[in-house]
Coordinates of C-alpha atoms in Angstrom, one line a residue:
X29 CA -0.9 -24.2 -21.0
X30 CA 0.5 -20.6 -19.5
X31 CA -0.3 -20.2 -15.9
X32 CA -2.6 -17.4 -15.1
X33 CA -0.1 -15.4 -13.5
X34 CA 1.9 -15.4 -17.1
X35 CA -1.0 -14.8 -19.1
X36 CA -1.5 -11.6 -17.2
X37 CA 1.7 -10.3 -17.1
X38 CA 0.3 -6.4 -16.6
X39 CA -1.0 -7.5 -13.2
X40 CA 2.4 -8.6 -12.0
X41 CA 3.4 -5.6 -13.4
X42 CA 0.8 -3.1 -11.4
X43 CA 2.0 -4.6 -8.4
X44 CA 5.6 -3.7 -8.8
X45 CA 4.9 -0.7 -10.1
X46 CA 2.9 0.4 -6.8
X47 CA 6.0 -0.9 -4.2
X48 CA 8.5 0.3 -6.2
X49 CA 6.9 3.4 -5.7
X50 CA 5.9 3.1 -2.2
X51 CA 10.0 3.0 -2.1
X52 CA 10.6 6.1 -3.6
X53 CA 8.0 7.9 -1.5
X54 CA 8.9 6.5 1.8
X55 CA 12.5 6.9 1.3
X56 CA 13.5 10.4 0.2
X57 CA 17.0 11.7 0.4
X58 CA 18.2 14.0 2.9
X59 CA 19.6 17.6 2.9
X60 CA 16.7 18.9 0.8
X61 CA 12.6 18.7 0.7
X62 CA 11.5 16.6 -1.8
X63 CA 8.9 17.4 -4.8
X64 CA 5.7 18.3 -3.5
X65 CA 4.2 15.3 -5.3
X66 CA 6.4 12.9 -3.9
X67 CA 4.8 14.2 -0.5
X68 CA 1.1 13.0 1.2
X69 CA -1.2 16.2 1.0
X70 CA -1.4 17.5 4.9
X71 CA -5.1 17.0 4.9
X72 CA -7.8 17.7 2.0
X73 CA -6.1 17.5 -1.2
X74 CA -4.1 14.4 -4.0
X75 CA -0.7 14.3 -4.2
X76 CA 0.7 11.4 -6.4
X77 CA 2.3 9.9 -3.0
X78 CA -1.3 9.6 -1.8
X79 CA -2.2 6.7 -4.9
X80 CA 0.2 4.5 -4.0
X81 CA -0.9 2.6 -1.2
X82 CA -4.4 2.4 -2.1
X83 CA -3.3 1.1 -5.2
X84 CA -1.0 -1.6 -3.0
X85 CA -4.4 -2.7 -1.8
X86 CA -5.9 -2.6 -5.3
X87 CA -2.9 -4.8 -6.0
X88 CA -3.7 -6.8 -3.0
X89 CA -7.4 -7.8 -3.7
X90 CA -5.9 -8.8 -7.9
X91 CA -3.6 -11.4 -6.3
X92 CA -6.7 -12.9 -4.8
X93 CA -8.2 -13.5 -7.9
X94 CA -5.7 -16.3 -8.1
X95 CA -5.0 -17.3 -4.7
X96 CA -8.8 -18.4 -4.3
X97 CA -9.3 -19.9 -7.2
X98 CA -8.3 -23.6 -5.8
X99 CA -11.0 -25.3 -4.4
X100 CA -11.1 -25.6 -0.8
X101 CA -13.7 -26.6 2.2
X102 CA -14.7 -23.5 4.3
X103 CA -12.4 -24.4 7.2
X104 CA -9.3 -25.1 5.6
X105 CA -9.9 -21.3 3.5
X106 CA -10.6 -19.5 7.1
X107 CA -7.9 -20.8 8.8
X108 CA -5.6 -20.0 5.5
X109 CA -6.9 -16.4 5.3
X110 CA -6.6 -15.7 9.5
X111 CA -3.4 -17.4 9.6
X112 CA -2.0 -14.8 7.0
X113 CA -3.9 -11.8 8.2
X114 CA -2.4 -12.6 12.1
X115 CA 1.5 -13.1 10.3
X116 CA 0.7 -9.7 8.1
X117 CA -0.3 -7.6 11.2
X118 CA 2.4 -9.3 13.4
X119 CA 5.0 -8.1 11.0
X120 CA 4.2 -4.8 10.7
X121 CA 3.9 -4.5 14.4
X122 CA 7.4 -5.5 14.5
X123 CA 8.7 -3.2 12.2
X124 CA 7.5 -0.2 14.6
X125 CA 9.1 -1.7 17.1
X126 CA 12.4 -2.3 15.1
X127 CA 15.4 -1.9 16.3
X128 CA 13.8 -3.4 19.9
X129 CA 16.6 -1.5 21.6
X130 CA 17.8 1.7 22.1
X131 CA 20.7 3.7 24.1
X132 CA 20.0 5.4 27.1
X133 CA 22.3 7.3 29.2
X134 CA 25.2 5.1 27.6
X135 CA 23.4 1.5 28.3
X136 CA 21.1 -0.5 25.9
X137 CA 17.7 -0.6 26.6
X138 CA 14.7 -2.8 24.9
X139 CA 12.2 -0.4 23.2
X140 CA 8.7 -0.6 25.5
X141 CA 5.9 -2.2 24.2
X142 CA 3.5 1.2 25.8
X143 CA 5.6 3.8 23.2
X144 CA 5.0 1.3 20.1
X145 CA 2.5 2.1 17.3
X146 CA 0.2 -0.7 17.0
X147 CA -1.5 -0.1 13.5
X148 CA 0.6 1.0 10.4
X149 CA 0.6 0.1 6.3
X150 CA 1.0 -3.8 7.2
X151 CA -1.6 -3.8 9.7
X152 CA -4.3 -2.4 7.8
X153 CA -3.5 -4.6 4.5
X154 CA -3.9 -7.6 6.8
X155 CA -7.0 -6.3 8.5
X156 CA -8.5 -5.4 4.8
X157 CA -7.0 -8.5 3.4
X158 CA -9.3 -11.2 5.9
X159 CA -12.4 -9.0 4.9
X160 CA -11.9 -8.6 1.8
X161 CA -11.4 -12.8 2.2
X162 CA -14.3 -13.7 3.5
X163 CA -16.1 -11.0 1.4
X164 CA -15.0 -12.4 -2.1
X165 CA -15.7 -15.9 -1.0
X166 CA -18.9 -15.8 -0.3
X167 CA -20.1 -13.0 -2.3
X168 CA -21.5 -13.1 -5.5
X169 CA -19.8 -10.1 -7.9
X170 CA -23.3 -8.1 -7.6
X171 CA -23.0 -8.2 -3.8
X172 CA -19.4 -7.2 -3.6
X173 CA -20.5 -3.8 -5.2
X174 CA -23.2 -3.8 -2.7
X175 CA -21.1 -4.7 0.3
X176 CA -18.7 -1.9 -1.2
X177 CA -21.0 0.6 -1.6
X178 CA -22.3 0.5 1.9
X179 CA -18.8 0.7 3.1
X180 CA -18.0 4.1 1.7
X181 CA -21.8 5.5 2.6
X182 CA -21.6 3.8 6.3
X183 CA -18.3 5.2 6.5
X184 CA -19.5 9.0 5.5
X185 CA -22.5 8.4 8.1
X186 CA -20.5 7.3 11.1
X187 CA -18.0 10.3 10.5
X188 CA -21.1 12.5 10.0
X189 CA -23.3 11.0 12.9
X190 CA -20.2 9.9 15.8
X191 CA -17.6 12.9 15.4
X192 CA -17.7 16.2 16.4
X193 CA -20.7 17.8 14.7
X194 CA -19.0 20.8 14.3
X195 CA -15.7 19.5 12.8
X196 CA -16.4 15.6 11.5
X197 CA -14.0 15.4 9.2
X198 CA -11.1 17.1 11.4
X199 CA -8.2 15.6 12.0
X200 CA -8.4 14.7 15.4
X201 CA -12.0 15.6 15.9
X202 CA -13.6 12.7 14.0
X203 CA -15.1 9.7 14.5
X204 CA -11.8 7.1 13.7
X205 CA -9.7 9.4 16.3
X206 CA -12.0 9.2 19.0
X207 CA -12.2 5.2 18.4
X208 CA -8.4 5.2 18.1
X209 CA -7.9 6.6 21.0
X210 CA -10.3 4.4 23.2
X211 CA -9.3 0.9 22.1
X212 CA -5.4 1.5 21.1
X213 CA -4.8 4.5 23.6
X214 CA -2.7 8.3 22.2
X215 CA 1.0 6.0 23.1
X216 CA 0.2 3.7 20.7
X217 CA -0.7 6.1 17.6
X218 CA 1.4 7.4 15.1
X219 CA 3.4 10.1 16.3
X220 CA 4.0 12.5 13.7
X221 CA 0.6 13.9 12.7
X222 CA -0.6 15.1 16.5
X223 CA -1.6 12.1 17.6
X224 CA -3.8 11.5 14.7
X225 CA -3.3 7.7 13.3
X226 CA -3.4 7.7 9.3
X227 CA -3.8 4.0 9.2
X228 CA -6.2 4.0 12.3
X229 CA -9.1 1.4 13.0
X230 CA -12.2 2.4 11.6
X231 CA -10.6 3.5 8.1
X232 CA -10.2 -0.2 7.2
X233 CA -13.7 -0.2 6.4
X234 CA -13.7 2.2 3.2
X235 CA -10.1 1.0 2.7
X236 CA -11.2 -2.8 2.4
X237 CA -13.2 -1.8 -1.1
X238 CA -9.7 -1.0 -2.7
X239 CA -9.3 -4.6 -2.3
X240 CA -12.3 -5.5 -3.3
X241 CA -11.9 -3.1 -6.6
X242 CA -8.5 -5.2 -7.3
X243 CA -10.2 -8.4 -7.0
X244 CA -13.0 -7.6 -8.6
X245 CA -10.9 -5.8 -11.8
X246 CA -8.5 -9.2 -12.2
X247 CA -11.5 -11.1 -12.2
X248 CA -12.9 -8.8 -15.2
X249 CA -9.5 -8.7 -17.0
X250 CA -8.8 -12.3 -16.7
X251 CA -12.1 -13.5 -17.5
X252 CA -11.9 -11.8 -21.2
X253 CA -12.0 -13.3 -24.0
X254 CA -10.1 -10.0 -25.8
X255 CA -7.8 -8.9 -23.3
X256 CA -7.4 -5.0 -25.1
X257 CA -11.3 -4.5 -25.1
X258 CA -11.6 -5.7 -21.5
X259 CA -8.7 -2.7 -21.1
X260 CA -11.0 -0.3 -23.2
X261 CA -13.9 -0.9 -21.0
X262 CA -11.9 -1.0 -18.1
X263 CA -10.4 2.1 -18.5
X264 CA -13.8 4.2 -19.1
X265 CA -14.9 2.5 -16.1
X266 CA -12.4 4.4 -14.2
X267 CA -12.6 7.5 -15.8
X268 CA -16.6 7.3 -14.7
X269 CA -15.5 7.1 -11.3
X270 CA -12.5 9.8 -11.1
X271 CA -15.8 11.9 -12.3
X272 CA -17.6 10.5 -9.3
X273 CA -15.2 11.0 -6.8
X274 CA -14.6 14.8 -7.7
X275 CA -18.3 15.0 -8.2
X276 CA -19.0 13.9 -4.1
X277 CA -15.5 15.7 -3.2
X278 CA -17.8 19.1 -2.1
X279 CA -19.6 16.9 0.6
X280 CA -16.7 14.4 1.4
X281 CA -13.4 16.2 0.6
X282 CA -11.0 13.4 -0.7
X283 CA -8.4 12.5 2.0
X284 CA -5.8 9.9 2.0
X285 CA -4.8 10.0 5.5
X286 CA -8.9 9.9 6.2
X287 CA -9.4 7.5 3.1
X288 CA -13.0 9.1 2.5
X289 CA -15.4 7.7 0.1
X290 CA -14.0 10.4 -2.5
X291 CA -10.7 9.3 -2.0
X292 CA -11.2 5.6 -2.6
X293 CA -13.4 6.5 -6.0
X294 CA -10.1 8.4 -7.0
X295 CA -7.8 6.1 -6.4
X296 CA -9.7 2.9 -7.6
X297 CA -10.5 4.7 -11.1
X298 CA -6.8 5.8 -11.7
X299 CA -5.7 1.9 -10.9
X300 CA -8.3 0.9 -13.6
X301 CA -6.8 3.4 -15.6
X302 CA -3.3 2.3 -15.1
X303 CA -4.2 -1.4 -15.0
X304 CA -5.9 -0.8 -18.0
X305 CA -3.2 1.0 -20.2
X306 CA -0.3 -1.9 -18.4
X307 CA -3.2 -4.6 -20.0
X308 CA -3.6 -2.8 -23.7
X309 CA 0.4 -2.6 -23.8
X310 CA 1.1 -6.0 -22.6
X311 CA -1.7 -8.5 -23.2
X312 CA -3.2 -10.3 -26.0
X313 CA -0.1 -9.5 -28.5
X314 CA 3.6 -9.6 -28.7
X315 CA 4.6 -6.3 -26.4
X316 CA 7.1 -3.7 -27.6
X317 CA 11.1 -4.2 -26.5
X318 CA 11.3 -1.4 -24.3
X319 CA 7.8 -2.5 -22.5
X320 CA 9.2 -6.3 -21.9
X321 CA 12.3 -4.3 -20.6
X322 CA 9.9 -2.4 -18.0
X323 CA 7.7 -5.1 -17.6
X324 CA 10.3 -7.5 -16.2
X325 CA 11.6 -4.7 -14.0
X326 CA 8.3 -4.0 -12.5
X327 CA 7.5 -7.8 -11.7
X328 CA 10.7 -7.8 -10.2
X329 CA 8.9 -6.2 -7.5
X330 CA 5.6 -7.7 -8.3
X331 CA 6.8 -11.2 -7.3
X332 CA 8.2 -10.3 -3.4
X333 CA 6.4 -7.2 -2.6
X334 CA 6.0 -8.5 1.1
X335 CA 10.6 -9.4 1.1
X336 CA 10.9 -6.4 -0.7
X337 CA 8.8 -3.8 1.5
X338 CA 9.9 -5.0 4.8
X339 CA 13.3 -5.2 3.5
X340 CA 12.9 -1.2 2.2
X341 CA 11.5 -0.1 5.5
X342 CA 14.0 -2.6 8.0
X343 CA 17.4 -1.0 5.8
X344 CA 16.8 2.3 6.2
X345 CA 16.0 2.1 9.8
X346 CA 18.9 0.4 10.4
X347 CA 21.0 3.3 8.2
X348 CA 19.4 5.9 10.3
X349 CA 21.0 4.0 13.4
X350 CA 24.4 4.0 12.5
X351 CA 25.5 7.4 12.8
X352 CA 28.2 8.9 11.2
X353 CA 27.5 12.2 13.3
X354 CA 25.6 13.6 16.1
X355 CA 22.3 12.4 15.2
X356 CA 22.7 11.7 11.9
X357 CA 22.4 8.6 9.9
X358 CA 24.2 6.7 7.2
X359 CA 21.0 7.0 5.0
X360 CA 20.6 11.0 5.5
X361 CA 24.2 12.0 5.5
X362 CA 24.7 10.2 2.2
X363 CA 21.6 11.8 1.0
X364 CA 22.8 15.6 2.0
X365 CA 26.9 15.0 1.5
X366 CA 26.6 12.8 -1.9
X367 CA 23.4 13.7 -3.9
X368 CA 22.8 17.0 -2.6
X369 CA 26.6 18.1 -3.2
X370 CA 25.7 16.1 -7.8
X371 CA 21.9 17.7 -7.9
X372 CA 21.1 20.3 -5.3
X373 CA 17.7 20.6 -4.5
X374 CA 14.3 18.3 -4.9
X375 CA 16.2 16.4 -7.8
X376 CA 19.3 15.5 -5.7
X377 CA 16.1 14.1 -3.2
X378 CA 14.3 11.8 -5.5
X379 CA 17.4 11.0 -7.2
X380 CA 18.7 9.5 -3.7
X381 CA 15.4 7.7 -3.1
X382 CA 15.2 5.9 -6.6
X383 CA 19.2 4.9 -5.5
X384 CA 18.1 3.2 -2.8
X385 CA 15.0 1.7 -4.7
X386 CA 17.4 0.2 -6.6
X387 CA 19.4 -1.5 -3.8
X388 CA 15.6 -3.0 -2.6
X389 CA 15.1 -4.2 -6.5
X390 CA 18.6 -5.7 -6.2
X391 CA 17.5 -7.7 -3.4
X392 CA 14.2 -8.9 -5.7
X393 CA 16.1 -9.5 -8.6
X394 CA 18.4 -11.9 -6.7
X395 CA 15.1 -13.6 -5.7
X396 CA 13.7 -13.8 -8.9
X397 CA 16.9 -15.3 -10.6
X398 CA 16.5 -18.1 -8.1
X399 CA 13.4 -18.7 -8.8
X400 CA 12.2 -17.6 -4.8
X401 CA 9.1 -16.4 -4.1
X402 CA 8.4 -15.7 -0.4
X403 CA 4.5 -16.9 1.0
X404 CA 3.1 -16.4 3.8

């Protein structure tokens, strides 16, 4: 009998699909700007940069649907879940603080723990990860849409209700700012948006029912008895709620770097979308050539996404530190002096970045061939 994980090859598939474009985005070439839609939106707005870590954490919560599926007592499942969630956040706590040491007046120093960013992608998928947990093992399915519900409207009202009346959805007006900046302090936010974190405390909340979406939609998919009409119905379900999100958009302007309520009804009906197309081409029926070819591309990504991500975002850091001039990098100088000199332009840019996506898939493909797959 076919392991669930082969039976349901599209949600391998989504999965790689989402790092293997969190790559691409986080990683464009120097010398040139890159395509507007490659780039988050500054504020209000959608940008196709801004689906894919939500959809990450869609990704996230349709791996649970098999992780938890083994019986276990309630001890042995908490101290599973906290044991990941605490390796999850350590990790990407480390990669801020990556390379540890820097040069200073011609001596090494250690990087200090006061100028290191303390949340970050890794940190919130381990904070939404051990709610999510806790949520989907002891919630029935018509209390998870409950639980998500009052999420995203208990999010709206503490924005509304805590920040500045005047401004509550500013950038460093609102409510998740202010909290931000009382428990984790300005040194330890991210530094490149004014001292405004993107992936700050109190937006793990409305992020957590991404997670709970992905569960929730592998559950559906996998429980079908017709994988393609599961799709169909799946697929309408996420076009109702695009029209939901653009529908409550007016009041609570969709946001990635505030995740709004908006935002996550966006992005969780274009994953059921996409999930739902990967399911129709790939389930239930012998798939087309060039779809196997994609397909075992994608879950070459889909099978490490924690290796692969870490290794993405550890590379180019390093890269950046070797310099070839004055302040700049391995990573940018090949990105202005060798694809910019072949494609001027935005092209030359992406083209760089989906180079360097390839390296990472390298690195996955190796893994996969040895039949590795890293857990934490």
């Amino acid at each position: 009998m076919a392991k669930p994980a082969d039976r349901f090859l599209s949600l391998d598939v989504f999965r790689g699909l989402a790092v293997c474009l969190m790559i691409v985005v986080n990683t464009p070439g120097g010398g040139a700007e890159p395509y507007p839609w490659l780039v988050h939106a500054k504020w209000f707005g959608f940008t196709g940069a801004d689906w894919v870590f939500p959809s990450f954490l869609f990704a996230v919560g349709c791996a649970m649907s098999f992780a938890f599926q083994r019986p276990t007592t309630d001890g042995a499942f908490a101290a599973k879940v906290l044991r990941r969630t605490a390796l999850i956040f350590l990790l990407g706590f480390l990669m801020y603080w990556y390379p540890f040491f820097h040069r200073e007046g011609g001596a090494w120093q250690i990087a200090p723990f006061a100028d290191t960013r303390v949340m970050g992608v890794l940190q919130r998928i381990a904070l939404c990860y051990a709610l999510a947990a806790f949520a989907v093992r002891y919630l029935t399915t018509r209390k998870l849409v409950i639980l998500s519900v009052v999420l995203l409207l208990g999010y709206w009202a503490i924005l509304l209700t805590l920040g500045d009346p005047a401004a509550p959805f500013s950038k460093l007006r609102n409510a998740g700012t202010r909290l931000d900046l009382l428990v984790l302090g300005q040194d330890h936010l991210y530094r490149r948006d004014g001292g405004f974190d993107p992936e700050g405390l109190l937006g793990t909340l409305p992020a957590t029912v991404n997670v709970i979406a992905g569960y929730l939609a592998a559950r559906f998919l996998t429980a079908a008895a017709d994988p393609r009409r599961a799709a169909l119905r799946m697929g309408l379900a996420g076009i109702v709620l695009v029209l939901a999100a653009l529908a409550w958009s007016p009041a609570f302007p969709i946001a990635k770097k505030l995740w709004t309520g908006s935002f996550v009804l966006l992005t969780v009906g274009t994953d059921l979308m996409v999930l739902a197309a990967l399911a129709a081409g790939l389930e239930g029926h012998a798939p087309h050539p060039l779809s196997r070819f994609f397909a075992g591309f994608f879950r070459v990504f889909g099978r490490n996404p924690l290796v692969i991500y870490l290794f993405s975002e550890l590379f180019v850091v390093t890269l950046g530190q070797i310099e070839v001039a004055p302040g700049v990098g391995v990573y940018d100088w090949i990105g202005a002096n060798l694809f910019q000199a072949l494609v001027p332009g935005a092209l030359g840019s992406l083209l760089c970045a989906i180079a360097y996506m390839l390296v990472c898939w390298l690195l996955g493909y190796v893994l996969d061939r040895r039949d590795i797959v890293v857990k934490l």
